[in-house]
Short mmCIF file of N, CA and C in Angstrom, two decimals:
data_model
loop_
_atom_site.label_atom_id
_atom_site.label_comp_id
_atom_site.label_asym_id
_atom_site.label_seq_id
_atom_site.Cartn_x
_atom_site.Cartn_y
_atom_site.Cartn_z
N UNK K 6 -83.41 82.00 -67.65
CA UNK K 6 -83.05 83.00 -68.43
C UNK K 6 -82.36 84.12 -67.44
N UNK K 7 -82.58 84.52 -66.17
CA UNK K 7 -81.91 85.27 -65.37
C UNK K 7 -80.56 84.76 -65.28
N UNK K 8 -80.47 83.38 -65.02
CA UNK K 8 -79.07 83.08 -64.83
C UNK K 8 -78.05 83.08 -66.02
N UNK K 9 -78.65 82.99 -67.24
CA UNK K 9 -77.94 83.18 -68.65
C UNK K 9 -77.60 84.71 -68.33
N UNK K 10 -78.32 85.48 -68.28
CA UNK K 10 -78.02 86.97 -68.15
C UNK K 10 -76.77 87.16 -67.08
N UNK K 11 -77.14 86.81 -65.94
CA UNK K 11 -76.35 86.96 -64.88
C UNK K 11 -74.90 86.38 -65.15
N UNK K 12 -74.85 85.27 -65.74
CA UNK K 12 -73.42 84.81 -66.53
C UNK K 12 -72.70 85.44 -67.53
N UNK K 13 -73.59 86.07 -68.41
CA UNK K 13 -73.23 86.89 -69.40
C UNK K 13 -72.45 88.03 -68.66
N UNK K 14 -73.16 88.80 -67.54
CA UNK K 14 -72.81 89.89 -66.98
C UNK K 14 -71.18 89.40 -66.27
N UNK K 15 -71.03 88.50 -65.71
CA UNK K 15 -69.98 88.18 -64.86
C UNK K 15 -68.85 87.90 -65.71
N UNK K 16 -69.00 87.14 -66.95
CA UNK K 16 -68.25 86.73 -67.88
C UNK K 16 -67.73 88.03 -68.60
N UNK K 17 -68.63 88.84 -68.91
CA UNK K 17 -68.08 90.10 -69.51
C UNK K 17 -66.97 90.70 -68.58
N UNK K 18 -67.42 90.91 -67.33
CA UNK K 18 -66.51 91.55 -66.30
C UNK K 18 -65.13 91.09 -66.31
N UNK K 19 -65.12 89.68 -66.17
CA UNK K 19 -63.52 88.99 -66.07
C UNK K 19 -62.92 89.09 -67.67
N UNK K 20 -63.94 89.11 -68.54
CA UNK K 20 -63.22 89.27 -69.96
C UNK K 20 -62.68 90.82 -69.96
N UNK K 21 -63.39 91.63 -69.63
CA UNK K 21 -62.88 92.99 -69.77
C UNK K 21 -61.62 93.04 -69.01
N UNK K 22 -61.41 92.58 -67.64
CA UNK K 22 -60.10 92.60 -66.92
C UNK K 22 -59.20 91.86 -67.89
N UNK K 23 -59.31 90.80 -68.39
CA UNK K 23 -58.39 89.91 -69.07
C UNK K 23 -57.76 90.73 -70.58
N UNK K 24 -58.95 91.52 -70.92
CA UNK K 24 -58.45 92.23 -72.23
C UNK K 24 -57.56 93.26 -71.70
N UNK K 25 -57.73 94.06 -70.83
CA UNK K 25 -57.20 95.19 -70.15
C UNK K 25 -55.70 94.74 -70.02
N UNK K 26 -55.52 93.40 -69.52
CA UNK K 26 -54.21 92.99 -68.97
C UNK K 26 -53.80 92.20 -70.24
N UNK K 27 -54.19 92.07 -71.25
CA UNK K 27 -53.90 91.12 -72.37
C UNK K 27 -53.65 89.75 -71.98
N UNK K 28 -54.52 89.38 -71.21
CA UNK K 28 -54.23 87.77 -70.63
C UNK K 28 -55.65 87.02 -70.92
N UNK K 29 -56.15 86.97 -72.04
CA UNK K 29 -57.31 86.47 -72.68
C UNK K 29 -57.45 85.03 -72.64
N UNK K 30 -55.98 84.57 -73.11
CA UNK K 30 -55.79 83.23 -73.20
C UNK K 30 -55.39 82.34 -71.85
N UNK K 31 -54.80 83.21 -70.97
CA UNK K 31 -54.44 82.61 -69.77
C UNK K 31 -55.33 82.74 -68.75
N UNK K 32 -56.48 83.87 -68.81
CA UNK K 32 -57.72 83.75 -67.79
C UNK K 32 -58.65 82.79 -68.40
N UNK K 33 -58.66 82.38 -69.55
CA UNK K 33 -59.65 81.50 -70.06
C UNK K 33 -59.17 79.97 -69.60
N UNK K 34 -57.74 79.84 -69.80
CA UNK K 34 -57.20 78.58 -69.29
C UNK K 34 -57.41 78.20 -67.69
N UNK K 35 -57.32 79.25 -67.41
CA UNK K 35 -57.32 79.29 -65.85
C UNK K 35 -59.04 79.15 -65.30
N UNK K 36 -59.85 79.73 -65.95
CA UNK K 36 -61.42 79.40 -65.58
C UNK K 36 -61.70 78.02 -65.99
N UNK K 37 -61.18 77.67 -67.28
CA UNK K 37 -61.42 76.25 -67.56
C UNK K 37 -61.04 75.12 -66.63
N UNK K 38 -59.81 75.43 -66.13
CA UNK K 38 -59.17 74.30 -65.06
C UNK K 38 -60.01 74.29 -63.96
N UNK K 39 -60.63 75.52 -63.35
CA UNK K 39 -61.32 75.51 -62.26
C UNK K 39 -62.73 74.78 -62.41
N UNK K 40 -63.30 75.10 -63.53
CA UNK K 40 -64.40 74.32 -63.93
C UNK K 40 -64.30 72.88 -64.22
N UNK K 41 -63.16 72.34 -64.67
CA UNK K 41 -62.72 70.99 -64.81
C UNK K 41 -62.53 70.53 -63.22
N UNK K 42 -61.92 71.15 -62.72
CA UNK K 42 -61.35 70.73 -61.37
C UNK K 42 -62.87 70.50 -60.37
N UNK K 43 -63.73 71.55 -60.49
CA UNK K 43 -65.12 71.35 -59.82
C UNK K 43 -65.80 70.37 -60.39
N UNK K 44 -65.89 70.29 -61.59
CA UNK K 44 -66.68 69.04 -62.32
C UNK K 44 -65.97 67.56 -62.02
N UNK K 45 -64.62 67.58 -61.62
CA UNK K 45 -64.23 65.99 -61.25
C UNK K 45 -64.57 65.91 -59.80
N UNK K 46 -64.80 66.92 -58.92
CA UNK K 46 -65.20 66.58 -57.61
C UNK K 46 -66.75 67.06 -57.35
N UNK K 47 -67.59 66.32 -57.79
CA UNK K 47 -68.95 66.85 -57.79
C UNK K 47 -69.23 67.20 -56.12
N UNK K 48 -68.81 66.56 -55.15
CA UNK K 48 -68.90 66.83 -53.75
C UNK K 48 -68.55 68.47 -53.48
N UNK K 49 -67.61 68.72 -54.21
CA UNK K 49 -66.86 70.21 -53.92
C UNK K 49 -67.90 71.06 -54.52
N UNK K 50 -68.48 70.73 -55.61
CA UNK K 50 -69.28 71.70 -56.41
C UNK K 50 -70.64 71.77 -55.62
N UNK K 51 -70.99 70.73 -54.93
CA UNK K 51 -72.37 70.69 -54.36
C UNK K 51 -72.29 71.44 -53.34
N UNK K 52 -71.10 71.18 -52.44
CA UNK K 52 -70.83 72.14 -51.10
C UNK K 52 -70.64 73.57 -51.70
N UNK K 53 -70.08 74.13 -52.64
CA UNK K 53 -69.77 75.51 -52.90
C UNK K 53 -71.13 76.06 -53.32
N UNK K 54 -72.26 75.18 -53.84
CA UNK K 54 -73.47 75.83 -54.36
C UNK K 54 -74.67 75.72 -53.22
N UNK K 55 -74.27 75.07 -52.26
CA UNK K 55 -75.28 74.81 -51.20
C UNK K 55 -75.33 76.25 -50.45
N UNK K 56 -76.54 76.70 -50.42
CA UNK K 56 -76.82 78.06 -49.66
C UNK K 56 -76.86 78.04 -48.28
N UNK K 57 -77.04 76.84 -47.72
CA UNK K 57 -76.69 76.65 -46.12
C UNK K 57 -75.38 76.60 -45.72
N UNK K 58 -74.49 76.33 -46.51
CA UNK K 58 -73.08 76.52 -46.03
C UNK K 58 -72.46 77.98 -46.05
N UNK K 59 -71.75 78.21 -45.10
CA UNK K 59 -71.24 79.74 -44.78
C UNK K 59 -70.35 80.22 -45.70
N UNK K 60 -70.20 81.24 -46.20
CA UNK K 60 -69.39 81.83 -47.15
C UNK K 60 -68.19 81.47 -46.76
N UNK K 61 -67.73 81.81 -45.58
CA UNK K 61 -66.22 81.57 -45.15
C UNK K 61 -65.84 80.16 -45.36
N UNK K 62 -66.49 79.25 -45.12
CA UNK K 62 -66.27 77.68 -45.55
C UNK K 62 -65.85 77.63 -46.86
N UNK K 63 -66.90 78.10 -47.82
CA UNK K 63 -66.54 77.93 -48.99
C UNK K 63 -65.34 78.55 -49.52
N UNK K 64 -65.21 79.65 -49.25
CA UNK K 64 -63.86 80.41 -49.43
C UNK K 64 -62.51 79.63 -49.02
N UNK K 65 -62.75 78.84 -48.00
CA UNK K 65 -61.76 77.93 -47.29
C UNK K 65 -61.39 76.85 -48.24
N UNK K 66 -62.58 76.31 -48.81
CA UNK K 66 -62.28 75.25 -49.69
C UNK K 66 -61.77 75.62 -51.15
N UNK K 67 -62.15 76.77 -51.48
CA UNK K 67 -61.73 76.92 -52.78
C UNK K 67 -60.26 77.48 -52.54
N UNK K 68 -59.93 78.27 -51.40
CA UNK K 68 -58.75 78.57 -51.37
C UNK K 68 -57.71 77.31 -51.33
N UNK K 69 -58.12 76.17 -50.51
CA UNK K 69 -57.17 74.73 -50.60
C UNK K 69 -57.08 74.23 -51.84
N UNK K 70 -58.24 74.44 -52.58
CA UNK K 70 -58.28 73.81 -54.03
C UNK K 70 -57.20 74.63 -55.08
N UNK K 71 -57.28 76.11 -54.99
CA UNK K 71 -56.79 76.86 -55.98
C UNK K 71 -55.70 77.88 -55.97
N UNK K 72 -55.70 78.28 -54.32
CA UNK K 72 -54.78 79.26 -54.17
C UNK K 72 -53.45 79.29 -54.56
N UNK K 73 -52.91 80.03 -55.01
CA UNK K 73 -51.48 79.91 -55.72
C UNK K 73 -51.45 79.43 -56.96
N UNK K 74 -52.42 78.63 -57.48
CA UNK K 74 -52.33 77.94 -59.01
C UNK K 74 -53.07 79.08 -59.86
N UNK K 75 -53.74 80.03 -59.43
CA UNK K 75 -54.36 81.19 -60.25
C UNK K 75 -53.85 82.39 -59.84
N UNK K 76 -54.04 83.05 -61.13
CA UNK K 76 -53.64 84.44 -61.03
C UNK K 76 -54.57 85.31 -59.97
N UNK K 77 -54.29 86.35 -59.48
CA UNK K 77 -54.78 87.13 -58.20
C UNK K 77 -56.21 87.52 -58.99
N UNK K 78 -56.49 88.07 -59.84
CA UNK K 78 -57.82 88.44 -60.67
C UNK K 78 -58.79 87.32 -60.74
N UNK K 79 -58.34 86.21 -61.17
CA UNK K 79 -59.05 85.08 -61.34
C UNK K 79 -59.60 84.48 -60.17
N UNK K 80 -58.64 84.40 -59.12
CA UNK K 80 -58.96 83.84 -57.87
C UNK K 80 -59.83 84.90 -56.88
N UNK K 81 -59.66 86.26 -57.19
CA UNK K 81 -60.36 87.05 -56.48
C UNK K 81 -62.04 87.10 -57.23
N UNK K 82 -61.90 86.92 -58.48
CA UNK K 82 -63.35 86.53 -59.17
C UNK K 82 -63.95 85.58 -58.64
N UNK K 83 -63.32 84.37 -58.36
CA UNK K 83 -64.09 83.37 -57.65
C UNK K 83 -64.50 83.45 -56.34
N UNK K 84 -63.79 84.16 -55.43
CA UNK K 84 -64.31 84.83 -54.25
C UNK K 84 -65.37 85.67 -54.51
N UNK K 85 -65.40 86.36 -55.44
CA UNK K 85 -66.70 87.39 -55.66
C UNK K 85 -67.70 86.53 -56.00
N UNK K 86 -67.49 85.42 -56.87
CA UNK K 86 -68.60 84.62 -57.22
C UNK K 86 -69.39 83.76 -55.89
N UNK K 87 -68.38 83.63 -55.02
CA UNK K 87 -68.71 82.93 -53.58
C UNK K 87 -69.84 83.80 -52.87
N UNK K 88 -69.05 85.30 -52.43
CA UNK K 88 -69.69 86.20 -52.05
C UNK K 88 -71.12 86.76 -52.39
N UNK K 89 -71.30 86.64 -53.72
CA UNK K 89 -72.59 87.12 -54.64
C UNK K 89 -73.28 85.98 -54.54
N UNK K 90 -72.84 84.55 -54.12
CA UNK K 90 -73.91 83.28 -54.37
C UNK K 90 -73.90 83.09 -55.74
N UNK K 91 -73.04 83.02 -56.62
CA UNK K 91 -72.88 82.73 -57.88
C UNK K 91 -72.16 81.74 -58.49
N UNK K 92 -71.53 80.93 -57.77
CA UNK K 92 -70.62 79.88 -57.90
C UNK K 92 -71.19 78.86 -58.99
N UNK K 93 -72.44 78.68 -58.75
CA UNK K 93 -73.21 77.69 -59.22
C UNK K 93 -73.19 77.79 -60.84
N UNK K 94 -72.92 79.40 -61.22
CA UNK K 94 -73.00 79.57 -62.70
C UNK K 94 -71.73 79.70 -63.25
N UNK K 95 -70.80 79.07 -62.55
CA UNK K 95 -69.11 79.04 -63.20
C UNK K 95 -69.06 78.18 -64.58
N UNK K 96 -70.00 77.50 -64.83
CA UNK K 96 -69.82 76.76 -66.04
C UNK K 96 -70.38 77.43 -67.15
N UNK K 97 -71.55 78.37 -66.96
CA UNK K 97 -72.13 79.32 -67.89
C UNK K 97 -71.20 80.34 -68.17
N UNK K 98 -70.62 80.64 -67.04
CA UNK K 98 -69.67 81.96 -67.19
C UNK K 98 -68.41 81.43 -68.12
N UNK K 99 -67.97 80.29 -67.85
CA UNK K 99 -66.71 80.12 -68.50
C UNK K 99 -67.05 79.85 -69.81
N UNK K 100 -68.26 79.39 -69.96
CA UNK K 100 -68.85 78.96 -71.60
C UNK K 100 -68.72 80.57 -72.41
N UNK K 101 -69.49 81.53 -71.46
CA UNK K 101 -69.73 82.68 -72.25
C UNK K 101 -68.46 83.21 -72.21
N UNK K 102 -67.34 83.28 -71.16
CA UNK K 102 -65.98 83.83 -71.43
C UNK K 102 -65.30 83.18 -72.65
N UNK K 103 -65.42 82.09 -72.96
CA UNK K 103 -64.45 81.48 -74.07
C UNK K 103 -64.95 82.07 -75.41
N UNK K 104 -66.49 82.29 -75.31
CA UNK K 104 -67.03 82.70 -76.53
C UNK K 104 -66.67 84.11 -76.88
N UNK K 105 -66.57 85.12 -75.87
CA UNK K 105 -65.98 86.27 -76.11
C UNK K 105 -64.62 86.34 -76.40
N UNK K 106 -63.99 85.55 -75.73
CA UNK K 106 -62.45 85.62 -76.08
C UNK K 106 -62.20 85.10 -77.46
N UNK K 107 -62.84 84.20 -77.90
CA UNK K 107 -62.65 83.52 -79.30
C UNK K 107 -63.11 84.82 -80.38
N UNK K 108 -64.05 85.44 -79.97
CA UNK K 108 -64.78 86.40 -81.01
C UNK K 108 -63.50 87.54 -80.91
N UNK K 109 -63.07 87.77 -79.87
CA UNK K 109 -61.98 88.96 -79.86
C UNK K 109 -60.71 88.61 -80.30
N UNK K 110 -60.40 87.39 -80.62
CA UNK K 110 -59.11 86.82 -81.11
C UNK K 110 -59.49 86.42 -82.57
N UNK K 111 -60.76 86.59 -83.14
CA UNK K 111 -60.83 86.16 -84.54
C UNK K 111 -60.88 84.53 -84.77
N UNK K 112 -61.45 83.95 -83.77
CA UNK K 112 -61.46 82.35 -83.78
C UNK K 112 -62.73 81.90 -83.72
N UNK K 113 -63.15 81.18 -84.82
CA UNK K 113 -64.38 80.38 -84.89
C UNK K 113 -64.21 78.98 -84.54
N UNK K 114 -65.21 78.55 -83.78
CA UNK K 114 -65.31 77.17 -83.15
C UNK K 114 -66.28 76.32 -84.33
N UNK K 115 -65.60 75.21 -84.95
CA UNK K 115 -66.45 74.33 -85.93
C UNK K 115 -66.41 73.21 -85.24
N UNK K 116 -67.61 72.66 -85.11
CA UNK K 116 -68.09 71.23 -84.93
C UNK K 116 -68.07 70.44 -86.03
N UNK K 117 -67.24 69.55 -85.98
CA UNK K 117 -66.89 68.69 -87.02
C UNK K 117 -67.42 67.28 -86.55
N UNK K 118 -68.37 66.78 -87.40
CA UNK K 118 -68.78 65.35 -87.09
C UNK K 118 -68.48 64.24 -88.43
N UNK K 119 -67.62 63.29 -87.96
CA UNK K 119 -67.36 62.41 -88.71
C UNK K 119 -67.73 60.90 -88.20
N UNK K 120 -67.76 60.00 -89.07
CA UNK K 120 -68.32 58.65 -88.83
C UNK K 120 -67.15 57.74 -88.05
N UNK K 121 -65.99 58.08 -88.47
CA UNK K 121 -64.57 57.47 -87.77
C UNK K 121 -63.97 58.67 -87.49
N UNK K 122 -62.87 58.47 -86.30
CA UNK K 122 -61.97 59.42 -85.62
C UNK K 122 -61.25 60.10 -86.82
N UNK K 123 -61.25 61.41 -86.91
CA UNK K 123 -60.39 62.16 -88.19
C UNK K 123 -58.72 62.11 -87.80
N UNK K 124 -58.26 61.71 -88.79
CA UNK K 124 -56.73 61.86 -88.33
C UNK K 124 -56.26 63.27 -88.31
N UNK K 125 -54.86 63.40 -88.02
CA UNK K 125 -54.33 64.59 -87.90
C UNK K 125 -54.19 65.48 -89.08
N UNK K 126 -53.99 64.74 -90.26
CA UNK K 126 -54.05 65.26 -91.52
C UNK K 126 -55.60 65.80 -92.07
N UNK K 127 -56.50 65.11 -91.88
CA UNK K 127 -57.77 65.48 -92.05
C UNK K 127 -58.07 66.56 -91.22
N UNK K 128 -57.82 66.55 -90.09
CA UNK K 128 -58.05 67.68 -89.19
C UNK K 128 -57.42 69.03 -89.77
N UNK K 129 -56.23 68.94 -90.15
CA UNK K 129 -55.51 69.92 -90.45
C UNK K 129 -56.09 70.52 -92.12
N UNK K 130 -56.40 69.74 -92.87
CA UNK K 130 -57.18 69.91 -94.03
C UNK K 130 -58.44 70.72 -93.83
N UNK K 131 -59.40 70.18 -92.91
CA UNK K 131 -60.61 70.88 -92.59
C UNK K 131 -60.40 71.96 -92.11
N UNK K 132 -59.40 72.18 -91.12
CA UNK K 132 -59.20 73.59 -90.52
C UNK K 132 -58.72 74.64 -91.52
N UNK K 133 -57.83 74.06 -92.47
CA UNK K 133 -57.32 75.05 -93.59
C UNK K 133 -58.33 75.50 -94.52
N UNK K 134 -59.25 74.61 -94.86
CA UNK K 134 -60.13 75.07 -95.80
C UNK K 134 -61.29 75.98 -95.28
N UNK K 135 -61.57 75.44 -94.03
CA UNK K 135 -62.60 76.50 -93.22
C UNK K 135 -61.99 77.91 -93.04
N UNK K 136 -60.48 78.08 -92.87
CA UNK K 136 -60.02 79.28 -92.46
C UNK K 136 -59.99 80.24 -93.80
N UNK K 137 -59.87 79.36 -94.98
CA UNK K 137 -59.82 80.18 -96.10
C UNK K 137 -61.34 80.58 -96.49
N UNK K 138 -62.34 79.60 -96.26
CA UNK K 138 -63.69 80.27 -96.41
C UNK K 138 -64.32 81.22 -95.59
N UNK K 139 -63.86 81.34 -94.24
CA UNK K 139 -64.40 82.26 -93.29
C UNK K 139 -63.16 83.39 -93.28
N UNK K 140 -62.21 83.34 -93.50
CA UNK K 140 -61.19 84.42 -93.39
C UNK K 140 -60.71 84.42 -91.85
N UNK K 141 -61.01 83.37 -91.12
CA UNK K 141 -60.65 83.42 -89.62
C UNK K 141 -60.06 82.30 -89.09
N UNK K 142 -59.43 82.08 -87.95
CA UNK K 142 -58.52 81.00 -87.60
C UNK K 142 -59.81 80.15 -86.91
N UNK K 143 -59.62 78.83 -87.35
CA UNK K 143 -60.63 77.93 -86.90
C UNK K 143 -60.07 76.99 -85.97
N UNK K 144 -60.89 76.65 -84.90
CA UNK K 144 -60.51 75.44 -83.94
C UNK K 144 -61.84 74.50 -84.25
N UNK K 145 -61.16 73.10 -84.10
CA UNK K 145 -62.24 72.04 -84.35
C UNK K 145 -62.74 71.64 -83.14
N UNK K 146 -64.08 71.03 -82.80
CA UNK K 146 -64.51 70.41 -81.86
C UNK K 146 -64.92 69.22 -82.44
N UNK K 147 -64.22 67.99 -82.14
CA UNK K 147 -64.56 66.91 -83.15
C UNK K 147 -65.76 66.16 -82.43
N UNK K 148 -66.35 65.27 -83.19
CA UNK K 148 -67.57 64.51 -82.80
C UNK K 148 -67.64 63.26 -83.69
N UNK K 149 -67.92 62.14 -83.19
CA UNK K 149 -68.28 60.80 -84.04
C UNK K 149 -69.44 60.54 -84.05
N UNK K 150 -69.97 60.32 -85.33
CA UNK K 150 -71.43 59.55 -85.36
C UNK K 150 -71.31 58.65 -86.32
N UNK K 151 -71.77 57.52 -86.07
CA UNK K 151 -71.63 56.29 -87.28
C UNK K 151 -72.63 56.35 -88.19
N UNK K 152 -73.61 57.09 -87.63
CA UNK K 152 -74.98 56.92 -88.62
C UNK K 152 -74.88 57.67 -89.67
N UNK K 153 -73.73 58.74 -89.89
CA UNK K 153 -73.60 59.57 -91.10
C UNK K 153 -72.71 58.64 -92.11
N UNK K 154 -72.35 57.72 -91.91
CA UNK K 154 -71.98 56.28 -92.55
C UNK K 154 -70.28 56.92 -93.22
N UNK K 155 -70.28 58.24 -93.53
CA UNK K 155 -69.02 58.60 -94.16
C UNK K 155 -69.08 60.11 -94.43
N UNK K 156 -67.92 60.62 -94.64
CA UNK K 156 -67.96 61.91 -95.22
C UNK K 156 -67.94 62.83 -93.94
N UNK K 157 -68.40 64.10 -93.91
CA UNK K 157 -68.20 64.87 -92.66
C UNK K 157 -69.33 66.12 -92.55
N UNK K 158 -69.67 66.41 -91.40
CA UNK K 158 -70.79 67.59 -91.27
C UNK K 158 -70.07 68.54 -90.63
N UNK K 159 -70.01 69.80 -90.77
CA UNK K 159 -69.34 70.79 -90.10
C UNK K 159 -70.47 71.87 -89.62
N UNK K 160 -70.48 72.28 -88.63
CA UNK K 160 -71.10 73.16 -87.98
C UNK K 160 -70.44 74.50 -87.39
N UNK K 161 -70.81 75.80 -87.95
CA UNK K 161 -69.98 76.99 -87.38
C UNK K 161 -71.18 77.86 -87.05
N UNK K 162 -71.66 78.08 -85.84
CA UNK K 162 -72.65 78.85 -85.64
C UNK K 162 -74.03 78.53 -85.69
N UNK K 163 -74.68 79.12 -86.66
CA UNK K 163 -75.75 78.48 -87.28
C UNK K 163 -75.76 78.09 -88.72
N UNK K 164 -74.58 78.03 -89.18
CA UNK K 164 -74.36 77.38 -90.69
C UNK K 164 -73.87 75.98 -90.57
N UNK K 165 -74.66 75.14 -91.26
CA UNK K 165 -74.43 73.70 -91.40
C UNK K 165 -73.99 73.25 -92.68
N UNK K 166 -72.81 72.67 -92.87
CA UNK K 166 -72.49 72.11 -94.23
C UNK K 166 -72.49 70.51 -94.03
N UNK K 167 -73.48 69.69 -94.73
CA UNK K 167 -73.59 68.48 -94.55
C UNK K 167 -72.76 67.74 -95.95
N UNK K 168 -71.85 67.00 -95.69
CA UNK K 168 -70.92 66.27 -96.79
C UNK K 168 -71.09 65.17 -96.42
N UNK K 169 -72.00 64.47 -95.47
CA UNK K 169 -72.03 63.14 -95.22
C UNK K 169 -72.69 62.17 -96.40
N UNK K 170 -72.37 60.87 -96.27
CA UNK K 170 -73.07 60.02 -97.16
C UNK K 170 -74.52 60.06 -96.93
N UNK K 171 -74.75 59.89 -95.47
CA UNK K 171 -76.21 59.86 -95.03
C UNK K 171 -77.16 61.02 -95.55
N UNK K 172 -76.44 62.32 -95.70
CA UNK K 172 -77.16 63.56 -96.20
C UNK K 172 -77.16 63.53 -97.43
N UNK K 173 -76.21 63.00 -98.18
CA UNK K 173 -76.31 62.99 -99.80
C UNK K 173 -77.52 61.70 -100.13
N UNK K 174 -77.51 60.53 -99.18
CA UNK K 174 -78.63 59.52 -99.56
C UNK K 174 -79.87 60.22 -99.53
N UNK K 175 -80.01 61.06 -98.24
CA UNK K 175 -81.35 61.62 -98.05
C UNK K 175 -81.75 62.79 -99.06
N UNK K 176 -80.76 63.46 -99.42
CA UNK K 176 -81.26 64.29 -100.62
C UNK K 176 -81.66 63.71 -101.99
N UNK K 177 -81.10 62.59 -102.31
CA UNK K 177 -81.19 61.78 -103.16
C UNK K 177 -82.77 61.28 -103.30
N UNK K 178 -82.93 60.77 -101.96
CA UNK K 178 -84.03 60.33 -101.75
C UNK K 178 -85.27 61.18 -101.92
N UNK K 179 -85.09 62.24 -101.59
CA UNK K 179 -86.08 63.56 -101.74
C UNK K 179 -86.47 64.03 -102.88
N UNK K 180 -85.11 63.88 -103.84
CA UNK K 180 -85.28 64.27 -105.29
C UNK K 180 -86.36 63.11 -106.09
N UNK K 181 -85.89 61.79 -105.68
CA UNK K 181 -86.49 60.83 -106.43
C UNK K 181 -88.10 60.95 -106.04
N UNK K 182 -88.45 61.02 -104.79
CA UNK K 182 -89.95 61.00 -104.39
C UNK K 182 -90.50 62.34 -105.13
N UNK K 183 -89.67 63.52 -105.36
CA UNK K 183 -90.44 64.48 -105.73
C UNK K 183 -90.71 64.35 -107.34
N UNK K 184 -90.01 63.67 -107.90
CA UNK K 184 -90.13 63.41 -109.50
C UNK K 184 -90.98 62.23 -109.65
N UNK K 185 -91.85 61.51 -108.70
CA UNK K 185 -92.69 60.64 -108.99
C UNK K 185 -93.88 61.03 -109.77
#
């Protein structure tokens, strides 16, 4: 719980800086790139999170990995996370930052589950329909689950729209059992 609160605090700080500079997308991409970079080298993430390693050594490693590739504010933010021993929270901070940025830009994230990979045309159709319903720009996170047989399940926040064959069969089964 404390880690989530800390992640929110730090993500809010970098979000406010990005908002002031009108660089929400740029900072978000940089944070995502750093996260991806650290996730791709688990040894580096473990090294940076190790409390027995000196701060100076951690900063040197981060400098070698990202200096010159990041804006000054994002780079300094990472150095602050090292100083405060919060670099292990980077994934949670990036998640929270993305949520704040999307909200500020009027973007909703829709988790879309299909039985087979959705074609580009299907993706555009789903985006358009959801944008009409919500009145906001929609970005899709695509998932596959063969168990739904066909159709689509859409989840936006706490709302779930089940248009899957498996969902319809389950509804039909419940109706038939209720009418016995």
